[in-house]
Amino acid sequence: MANGISNEELVQAIRRATEEVFSTMLGLEAVPQEFYIERTAPGPAEGVVSLIGLAGAWVGTGSISCSANFALTISSHLLMTEYQAVNEEVLDAVAEVTNMIIGNVKTVIEEKLGGLGLSIPTVIYGRNFTTRSVGNGEWVVAPFLCQGERMAVQLCLAPNRGETLLRPGVANPQMAPA
Amino acid sequence: MANGISNEELVQAIRRATEEVFSTMLGLEAVPQEFYIERTAPGPAEGVVSLIGLAGAWVGTGSISCSANFALTISSHLLMTEYQAVNEEVLDAVAEVTNMIIGNVKTVIEEKLGGLGLSIPTVIYGRNFTTRSVGNGEWVVAPFLCQGERMAVQLCLAPNRGETLLRPGVANPQMAPA
């Protein structure tokens, strides 16, 4: 994760936030697994993926991905209601948990990276989709085991290079057709 | 769009930004269609959807949605290469265009809403997926016609209510299981 913060520090922040939110808000134990770095964006080809933006001197995206079944577990524990199918309430519950976890991570990493704004979460649910974030972003992926299911909390952060994020050779005004 | 900025002003900002980016960066004419308000999140069940977060005194998400075919058109014009299938370069091109359009919109609306940070775009491509953003967010949807295809640029904005965005009855600490 370039300068500013190490991957290990980031993973520590994610683990603490996830364990805390899971135990206090869901009454569930999330057991951290070995973290890894991924160059492509988060997301199973099937299941639930949430995304929330971070912006300040650093910019990035936080994400949670899990199976549809585990999204039901999260929702049932958060809202103390049984859910049998992924509906709007379930997607909202995953969004809420994403907001809490990444919000906690933000508070910790702000000590190193300066103030960061948190956007609103969007949740994607499907059977056949891929997600991809731009450019050379590396994702720090922190997997957890919970009730026999695997979920992952991941974060992609890069220094804010300005408003347009133009990269050489791509979207360069000199290249634009007349 | 509550206070701060009217839907009409937002649509004007989106139209100007989209027309400008399409004409200068893609050499394409995007013809604005009637705008509308949607309470659910952006996204076709099939095709390409990009998402980028905004955060400051107001928080939200900007999004572009279009068919896979139109994503190829965008990429071919941006990168001056023929694309026949949606690959990583195509998704990156859509991300880049999203960044440029929403970045321009941000600059305009900052005059009314104060400074906003822009996160990094994520692009979703699939045949069978839904997207949903939290809570009571209304999306202002600005559709465009371009080369016989329809695409939409949309924005969801709400005042920043703090870091956790807890809503009554949802994710309320008092409701959490012991």
Short mmCIF file of C-alpha atoms in Angstrom, two decimals:
data_model
loop_
_atom_site.label_atom_id
_atom_site.label_comp_id
_atom_site.label_asym_id
_atom_site.label_seq_id
_atom_site.Cartn_x
_atom_site.Cartn_y
_atom_site.Cartn_z
CA MET A 1 0.00 0.00 0.00
CA ALA A 2 2.77 2.46 -1.07
CA ASN A 3 3.58 4.91 1.71
CA GLY A 4 1.41 6.24 4.47
CA ILE A 5 0.32 2.95 5.95
CA SER A 6 1.56 -0.62 5.71
CA ASN A 7 -0.58 -3.52 4.59
CA GLU A 8 -0.11 -5.06 8.03
CA GLU A 9 -1.44 -1.95 9.75
CA LEU A 10 -4.38 -1.90 7.40
CA VAL A 11 -5.13 -5.55 8.05
CA GLN A 12 -4.91 -4.95 11.79
CA ALA A 13 -7.42 -2.11 11.50
CA ILE A 14 -9.77 -4.25 9.39
CA ARG A 15 -9.52 -7.19 11.80
CA ARG A 16 -10.21 -5.11 14.87
CA ALA A 17 -13.14 -3.32 13.24
CA THR A 18 -14.66 -6.52 11.86
CA GLU A 19 -14.29 -8.51 15.07
CA GLU A 20 -15.80 -5.64 17.05
CA VAL A 21 -18.76 -5.02 14.76
CA PHE A 22 -19.46 -8.75 14.44
CA SER A 23 -19.34 -9.33 18.19
CA THR A 24 -21.19 -6.22 19.39
CA MET A 25 -23.70 -5.72 16.58
CA LEU A 26 -24.26 -9.26 15.32
CA GLY A 27 -23.32 -11.43 18.28
CA LEU A 28 -21.09 -13.44 15.93
CA GLU A 29 -17.43 -14.35 16.11
CA ALA A 30 -15.40 -13.54 12.99
CA VAL A 31 -12.14 -15.48 13.00
CA PRO A 32 -9.41 -13.78 10.94
CA GLN A 33 -7.59 -15.81 8.30
CA GLU A 34 -4.32 -15.09 6.52
CA PHE A 35 -4.54 -11.85 4.54
CA TYR A 36 -3.39 -11.45 0.94
CA ILE A 37 -2.97 -8.84 -1.76
CA GLU A 38 -5.04 -8.88 -4.92
CA ARG A 39 -4.61 -6.69 -7.95
CA THR A 40 -8.12 -7.12 -9.29
CA ALA A 41 -11.25 -5.84 -7.63
CA PRO A 42 -13.24 -7.60 -4.95
CA GLY A 43 -16.05 -9.89 -5.59
CA PRO A 44 -17.21 -13.37 -6.21
CA ALA A 45 -18.87 -14.15 -9.53
CA GLU A 46 -21.85 -15.01 -7.41
CA GLY A 47 -23.01 -13.66 -4.09
CA VAL A 48 -23.07 -10.29 -2.39
CA VAL A 49 -20.49 -7.52 -2.68
CA SER A 50 -20.73 -4.14 -0.99
CA LEU A 51 -18.66 -1.11 -1.93
CA ILE A 52 -18.10 2.16 -0.10
CA GLY A 53 -15.84 5.01 -1.20
CA LEU A 54 -13.19 6.80 0.85
CA ALA A 55 -11.86 10.19 -0.19
CA GLY A 56 -9.39 12.68 1.22
CA ALA A 57 -5.64 13.01 0.79
CA TRP A 58 -5.96 9.30 0.04
CA VAL A 59 -8.76 7.78 -2.00
CA GLY A 60 -10.08 4.28 -2.17
CA THR A 61 -12.84 1.78 -1.73
CA GLY A 62 -13.80 -0.55 1.06
CA SER A 63 -15.68 -3.72 0.32
CA ILE A 64 -17.24 -6.76 1.90
CA SER A 65 -17.93 -9.88 -0.10
CA CYS A 66 -19.72 -13.01 0.98
CA SER A 67 -22.12 -15.67 -0.17
CA ALA A 68 -25.84 -14.98 -0.42
CA ASN A 69 -26.28 -17.40 2.45
CA PHE A 70 -23.90 -15.50 4.70
CA ALA A 71 -25.65 -12.22 3.81
CA LEU A 72 -28.79 -13.83 5.27
CA THR A 73 -26.86 -14.73 8.43
CA ILE A 74 -25.60 -11.16 8.82
CA SER A 75 -29.09 -9.72 8.31
CA SER A 76 -30.80 -12.16 10.63
CA HIS A 77 -28.33 -11.32 13.39
CA LEU A 78 -28.40 -7.56 12.81
CA LEU A 79 -32.16 -7.24 12.59
CA MET A 80 -33.13 -10.22 14.72
CA THR A 81 -35.50 -11.49 12.07
CA GLU A 82 -35.21 -14.64 10.01
CA TYR A 83 -34.46 -14.04 6.34
CA GLN A 84 -34.81 -16.87 3.80
CA ALA A 85 -34.02 -14.96 0.63
CA VAL A 86 -31.89 -11.96 -0.33
CA ASN A 87 -34.27 -9.01 -0.43
CA GLU A 88 -33.90 -5.26 0.00
CA GLU A 89 -33.71 -5.50 3.78
CA VAL A 90 -30.88 -8.01 3.51
CA LEU A 91 -28.94 -5.79 1.11
CA ASP A 92 -29.52 -2.82 3.42
CA ALA A 93 -28.24 -4.84 6.38
CA VAL A 94 -25.05 -5.73 4.50
CA ALA A 95 -24.69 -2.04 3.57
CA GLU A 96 -25.10 -1.05 7.21
CA VAL A 97 -22.48 -3.54 8.39
CA THR A 98 -20.13 -2.37 5.65
CA ASN A 99 -20.64 1.19 6.76
CA MET A 100 -19.87 0.31 10.36
CA ILE A 101 -16.77 -1.78 9.62
CA ILE A 102 -15.22 0.53 7.03
CA GLY A 103 -16.23 3.52 9.16
CA ASN A 104 -14.26 2.06 12.07
CA VAL A 105 -11.29 1.30 9.81
CA LYS A 106 -11.42 4.87 8.53
CA THR A 107 -11.18 6.27 12.05
CA VAL A 108 -8.05 4.22 12.71
CA ILE A 109 -6.26 4.91 9.44
CA GLU A 110 -7.08 8.64 9.57
CA GLU A 111 -4.37 8.89 12.25
CA LYS A 112 -1.85 8.01 9.55
CA LEU A 113 -3.47 9.31 6.38
CA GLY A 114 -5.34 12.43 7.50
CA GLY A 115 -9.08 13.05 7.32
CA LEU A 116 -11.09 10.82 4.99
CA GLY A 117 -14.70 11.14 3.91
CA LEU A 118 -16.85 8.02 3.67
CA SER A 119 -19.44 7.81 0.90
CA ILE A 120 -22.63 5.74 1.03
CA PRO A 121 -22.46 1.99 0.50
CA THR A 122 -23.83 0.25 -2.56
CA VAL A 123 -24.52 -3.47 -2.47
CA ILE A 124 -24.46 -5.75 -5.48
CA TYR A 125 -26.16 -9.11 -5.55
CA GLY A 126 -26.04 -11.51 -8.42
CA ARG A 127 -25.20 -14.83 -9.90
CA ASN A 128 -23.03 -13.82 -12.77
CA PHE A 129 -21.04 -10.62 -12.47
CA THR A 130 -17.54 -9.28 -12.08
CA THR A 131 -16.33 -6.11 -10.41
CA ARG A 132 -13.18 -4.19 -11.22
CA SER A 133 -11.61 -1.04 -9.80
CA VAL A 134 -9.42 1.20 -11.87
CA GLY A 135 -5.78 1.27 -12.46
CA ASN A 136 -2.99 0.03 -10.35
CA GLY A 137 -4.94 -0.31 -7.14
CA GLU A 138 -3.94 -3.19 -4.93
CA TRP A 139 -6.59 -4.66 -2.68
CA VAL A 140 -5.64 -5.75 0.80
CA VAL A 141 -7.95 -8.69 1.43
CA ALA A 142 -8.69 -9.82 4.98
CA PRO A 143 -10.73 -13.04 5.00
CA PHE A 144 -12.69 -14.25 8.02
CA LEU A 145 -14.39 -17.48 8.94
CA CYS A 146 -17.72 -17.21 10.67
CA GLN A 147 -20.22 -20.02 11.24
CA GLY A 148 -18.41 -22.18 8.71
CA GLU A 149 -18.68 -19.51 6.00
CA ARG A 150 -15.91 -17.44 4.52
CA MET A 151 -16.30 -13.71 4.02
CA ALA A 152 -13.75 -11.03 3.14
CA VAL A 153 -13.29 -7.40 4.05
CA GLN A 154 -11.03 -5.59 1.62
CA LEU A 155 -9.64 -2.16 1.05
CA CYS A 156 -7.97 -0.42 -1.84
CA LEU A 157 -6.20 2.88 -1.12
CA ALA A 158 -3.96 5.19 -3.11
CA PRO A 159 -2.69 8.73 -2.67
CA ASN A 160 -5.07 11.28 -4.18
CA ARG A 161 -3.41 12.43 -7.37
CA GLY A 162 -5.97 15.11 -8.07
CA GLU A 163 -9.47 15.25 -9.37
CA THR A 164 -9.18 13.57 -12.72
CA LEU A 165 -6.90 10.60 -12.08
CA LEU A 166 -5.81 10.65 -15.71
CA ARG A 167 -3.21 8.03 -16.43
CA PRO A 168 -0.59 8.31 -19.16
CA GLY A 169 -1.84 6.77 -22.35
CA VAL A 170 -5.41 6.61 -21.17
CA ALA A 171 -7.93 9.38 -21.42
CA ASN A 172 -5.21 11.81 -22.33
CA PRO A 173 -6.70 14.98 -23.79
CA GLN A 174 -4.03 15.02 -26.51
CA MET A 175 -5.32 11.64 -27.66
CA ALA A 176 -8.92 12.69 -27.96
CA PRO A 177 -10.49 12.63 -31.40
CA ALA A 178 -11.21 16.05 -32.84
CA MET B 1 -32.45 16.29 -3.30
CA ALA B 2 -33.46 17.88 0.04
CA ASN B 3 -31.69 21.20 0.55
CA GLY B 4 -28.40 22.39 -0.79
CA ILE B 5 -29.01 21.78 -4.46
CA SER B 6 -32.12 21.18 -6.55
CA ASN B 7 -32.60 18.16 -8.77
CA GLU B 8 -32.72 20.49 -11.76
CA GLU B 9 -29.35 22.00 -10.90
CA LEU B 10 -27.91 18.53 -10.45
CA VAL B 11 -29.28 17.40 -13.80
CA GLN B 12 -27.86 20.51 -15.47
CA ALA B 13 -24.44 19.75 -13.99
CA ILE B 14 -24.64 16.11 -15.13
CA ARG B 15 -25.75 17.09 -18.65
CA ARG B 16 -23.02 19.65 -19.12
CA ALA B 17 -20.33 17.31 -17.80
CA THR B 18 -21.53 14.35 -19.88
CA GLU B 19 -21.91 16.31 -23.10
CA GLU B 20 -18.48 17.83 -22.64
CA VAL B 21 -16.67 14.59 -21.80
CA PHE B 22 -18.42 12.75 -24.63
CA SER B 23 -17.63 15.41 -27.20
CA THR B 24 -14.05 16.22 -26.19
CA MET B 25 -12.81 12.84 -25.00
CA LEU B 26 -14.88 10.43 -27.10
CA GLY B 27 -15.89 12.47 -30.13
CA LEU B 28 -19.48 11.38 -29.52
CA GLU B 29 -22.68 13.36 -29.09
CA ALA B 30 -24.72 12.49 -25.99
CA VAL B 31 -28.28 13.77 -26.37
CA PRO B 32 -29.98 14.38 -23.00
CA GLN B 33 -33.39 12.83 -22.39
CA GLU B 34 -35.97 13.66 -19.73
CA PHE B 35 -34.56 13.10 -16.24
CA TYR B 36 -36.35 11.24 -13.47
CA ILE B 37 -36.04 10.32 -9.82
CA GLU B 38 -35.58 6.75 -8.69
CA ARG B 39 -35.62 5.44 -5.17
CA THR B 40 -33.71 2.26 -5.85
CA ALA B 41 -30.09 2.08 -6.90
CA PRO B 42 -28.76 2.34 -10.40
CA GLY B 43 -28.21 -0.54 -12.66
CA PRO B 44 -29.58 -2.79 -15.28
CA ALA B 45 -29.90 -6.48 -14.47
CA GLU B 46 -27.50 -6.92 -17.34
CA GLY B 47 -24.74 -4.72 -18.67
CA VAL B 48 -22.18 -2.41 -17.16
CA VAL B 49 -22.56 -0.21 -14.08
CA SER B 50 -19.85 2.00 -12.63
CA LEU B 51 -19.91 3.49 -9.15
CA ILE B 52 -17.82 6.25 -7.59
CA GLY B 53 -18.19 7.68 -4.09
CA LEU B 54 -18.43 11.34 -3.09
CA ALA B 55 -17.78 12.43 0.48
CA GLY B 56 -17.68 15.73 2.33
CA ALA B 57 -20.42 17.71 4.07
CA TRP B 58 -22.60 15.77 1.64
CA VAL B 59 -22.08 12.11 0.77
CA GLY B 60 -23.20 10.08 -2.15
CA THR B 61 -22.47 7.99 -5.19
CA GLY B 62 -22.20 8.75 -8.87
CA SER B 63 -22.92 6.07 -11.40
CA ILE B 64 -23.02 5.35 -15.10
CA SER B 65 -25.01 2.45 -16.49
CA CYS B 66 -25.15 1.19 -20.04
CA SER B 67 -25.30 -1.95 -22.14
CA ALA B 68 -22.21 -4.07 -22.71
CA ASN B 69 -22.36 -2.95 -26.31
CA PHE B 70 -22.27 0.71 -25.43
CA ALA B 71 -19.35 0.09 -23.06
CA LEU B 72 -17.49 -1.20 -26.13
CA THR B 73 -18.40 1.99 -28.01
CA ILE B 74 -17.12 4.17 -25.16
CA SER B 75 -13.86 2.23 -24.94
CA SER B 76 -13.25 2.16 -28.66
CA HIS B 77 -13.68 5.93 -28.84
CA LEU B 78 -11.64 6.68 -25.72
CA LEU B 79 -8.73 4.42 -26.59
CA MET B 80 -9.06 4.48 -30.38
CA THR B 81 -8.91 0.68 -30.54
CA GLU B 82 -11.66 -1.68 -31.60
CA TYR B 83 -13.06 -3.77 -28.76
CA GLN B 84 -15.27 -6.78 -29.52
CA ALA B 85 -15.80 -8.05 -25.99
CA VAL B 86 -15.94 -6.57 -22.51
CA ASN B 87 -12.47 -7.07 -21.05
CA GLU B 88 -10.42 -5.32 -18.37
CA GLU B 89 -9.46 -2.48 -20.70
CA VAL B 90 -13.11 -1.84 -21.47
CA LEU B 91 -14.04 -1.78 -17.79
CA ASP B 92 -11.11 0.57 -17.12
CA ALA B 93 -12.27 2.87 -19.92
CA VAL B 94 -15.77 3.03 -18.43
CA ALA B 95 -14.19 3.76 -15.04
CA GLU B 96 -12.10 6.54 -16.56
CA VAL B 97 -15.12 8.15 -18.23
CA THR B 98 -17.08 7.86 -14.98
CA ASN B 99 -14.26 9.55 -13.15
CA MET B 100 -14.16 12.39 -15.65
CA ILE B 101 -17.92 12.98 -15.75
CA ILE B 102 -18.56 12.70 -12.01
CA GLY B 103 -15.36 14.68 -11.37
CA ASN B 104 -16.75 17.52 -13.50
CA VAL B 105 -20.12 17.32 -11.77
CA LYS B 106 -18.36 17.44 -8.41
CA THR B 107 -16.55 20.65 -9.34
CA VAL B 108 -19.87 22.32 -10.22
CA ILE B 109 -21.86 21.15 -7.21
CA GLU B 110 -19.03 21.98 -4.78
CA GLU B 111 -20.02 25.63 -5.25
CA LYS B 112 -23.29 24.80 -3.51
CA LEU B 113 -22.35 21.91 -1.24
CA GLY B 114 -18.77 22.67 -0.20
CA GLY B 115 -15.70 20.56 -0.85
CA LEU B 116 -16.27 16.95 -1.81
CA GLY B 117 -13.76 14.13 -2.13
CA LEU B 118 -14.07 11.70 -5.02
CA SER B 119 -13.19 8.04 -4.42
CA ILE B 120 -11.99 5.61 -7.09
CA PRO B 121 -14.48 4.09 -9.52
CA THR B 122 -15.49 0.45 -9.47
CA VAL B 123 -17.13 -1.09 -12.52
CA ILE B 124 -19.49 -4.03 -12.43
CA TYR B 125 -20.22 -6.17 -15.46
CA GLY B 126 -22.67 -8.99 -15.53
CA ARG B 127 -25.73 -10.68 -16.87
CA ASN B 128 -27.68 -11.21 -13.73
CA PHE B 129 -27.17 -8.81 -10.87
CA THR B 130 -28.87 -6.04 -8.94
CA THR B 131 -27.38 -3.05 -7.17
CA ARG B 132 -28.84 -1.20 -4.22
CA SER B 133 -27.69 1.78 -2.18
CA VAL B 134 -28.67 2.28 1.41
CA GLY B 135 -31.55 3.96 2.98
CA ASN B 136 -33.65 6.79 1.75
CA GLY B 137 -31.34 7.92 -0.99
CA GLU B 138 -33.06 9.21 -4.10
CA TRP B 139 -31.21 8.87 -7.37
CA VAL B 140 -31.40 11.66 -9.90
CA VAL B 141 -31.19 9.82 -13.20
CA ALA B 142 -30.13 11.66 -16.34
CA PRO B 143 -30.51 9.43 -19.42
CA PHE B 144 -28.79 10.14 -22.73
CA LEU B 145 -29.10 8.79 -26.23
CA CYS B 146 -25.91 8.22 -28.15
CA GLN B 147 -25.53 6.28 -31.38
CA GLY B 148 -28.95 4.75 -30.92
CA GLU B 149 -28.09 3.44 -27.45
CA ARG B 150 -29.41 4.62 -24.14
CA MET B 151 -27.10 5.22 -21.19
CA ALA B 152 -27.69 6.93 -17.86
CA VAL B 153 -25.62 9.05 -15.53
CA GLN B 154 -27.02 9.15 -12.03
CA LEU B 155 -26.24 10.65 -8.70
CA CYS B 156 -27.40 10.04 -5.16
CA LEU B 157 -26.55 12.68 -2.55
CA ALA B 158 -27.51 13.28 1.06
CA PRO B 159 -26.24 15.48 3.86
CA ASN B 160 -23.49 13.79 5.85
CA ARG B 161 -25.09 12.76 9.11
CA GLY B 162 -21.86 11.61 10.68
CA GLU B 163 -19.63 8.64 10.41
CA THR B 164 -21.92 5.79 11.16
CA LEU B 165 -25.13 6.67 9.31
CA LEU B 166 -27.11 4.60 11.77
CA ARG B 167 -30.81 4.76 11.07
CA PRO B 168 -33.51 4.34 13.68
CA GLY B 169 -34.55 0.76 14.01
CA VAL B 170 -31.63 -0.51 12.00
CA ALA B 171 -28.26 -1.33 13.42
CA ASN B 172 -29.17 0.38 16.64
CA PRO B 173 -26.71 -0.53 19.38
CA GLN B 174 -29.60 -0.99 21.82
CA MET B 175 -30.95 -3.69 19.55
CA ALA B 176 -27.74 -5.66 19.34
CA PRO B 177 -27.75 -9.15 20.78
CA ALA B 178 -25.79 -9.46 24.00
#
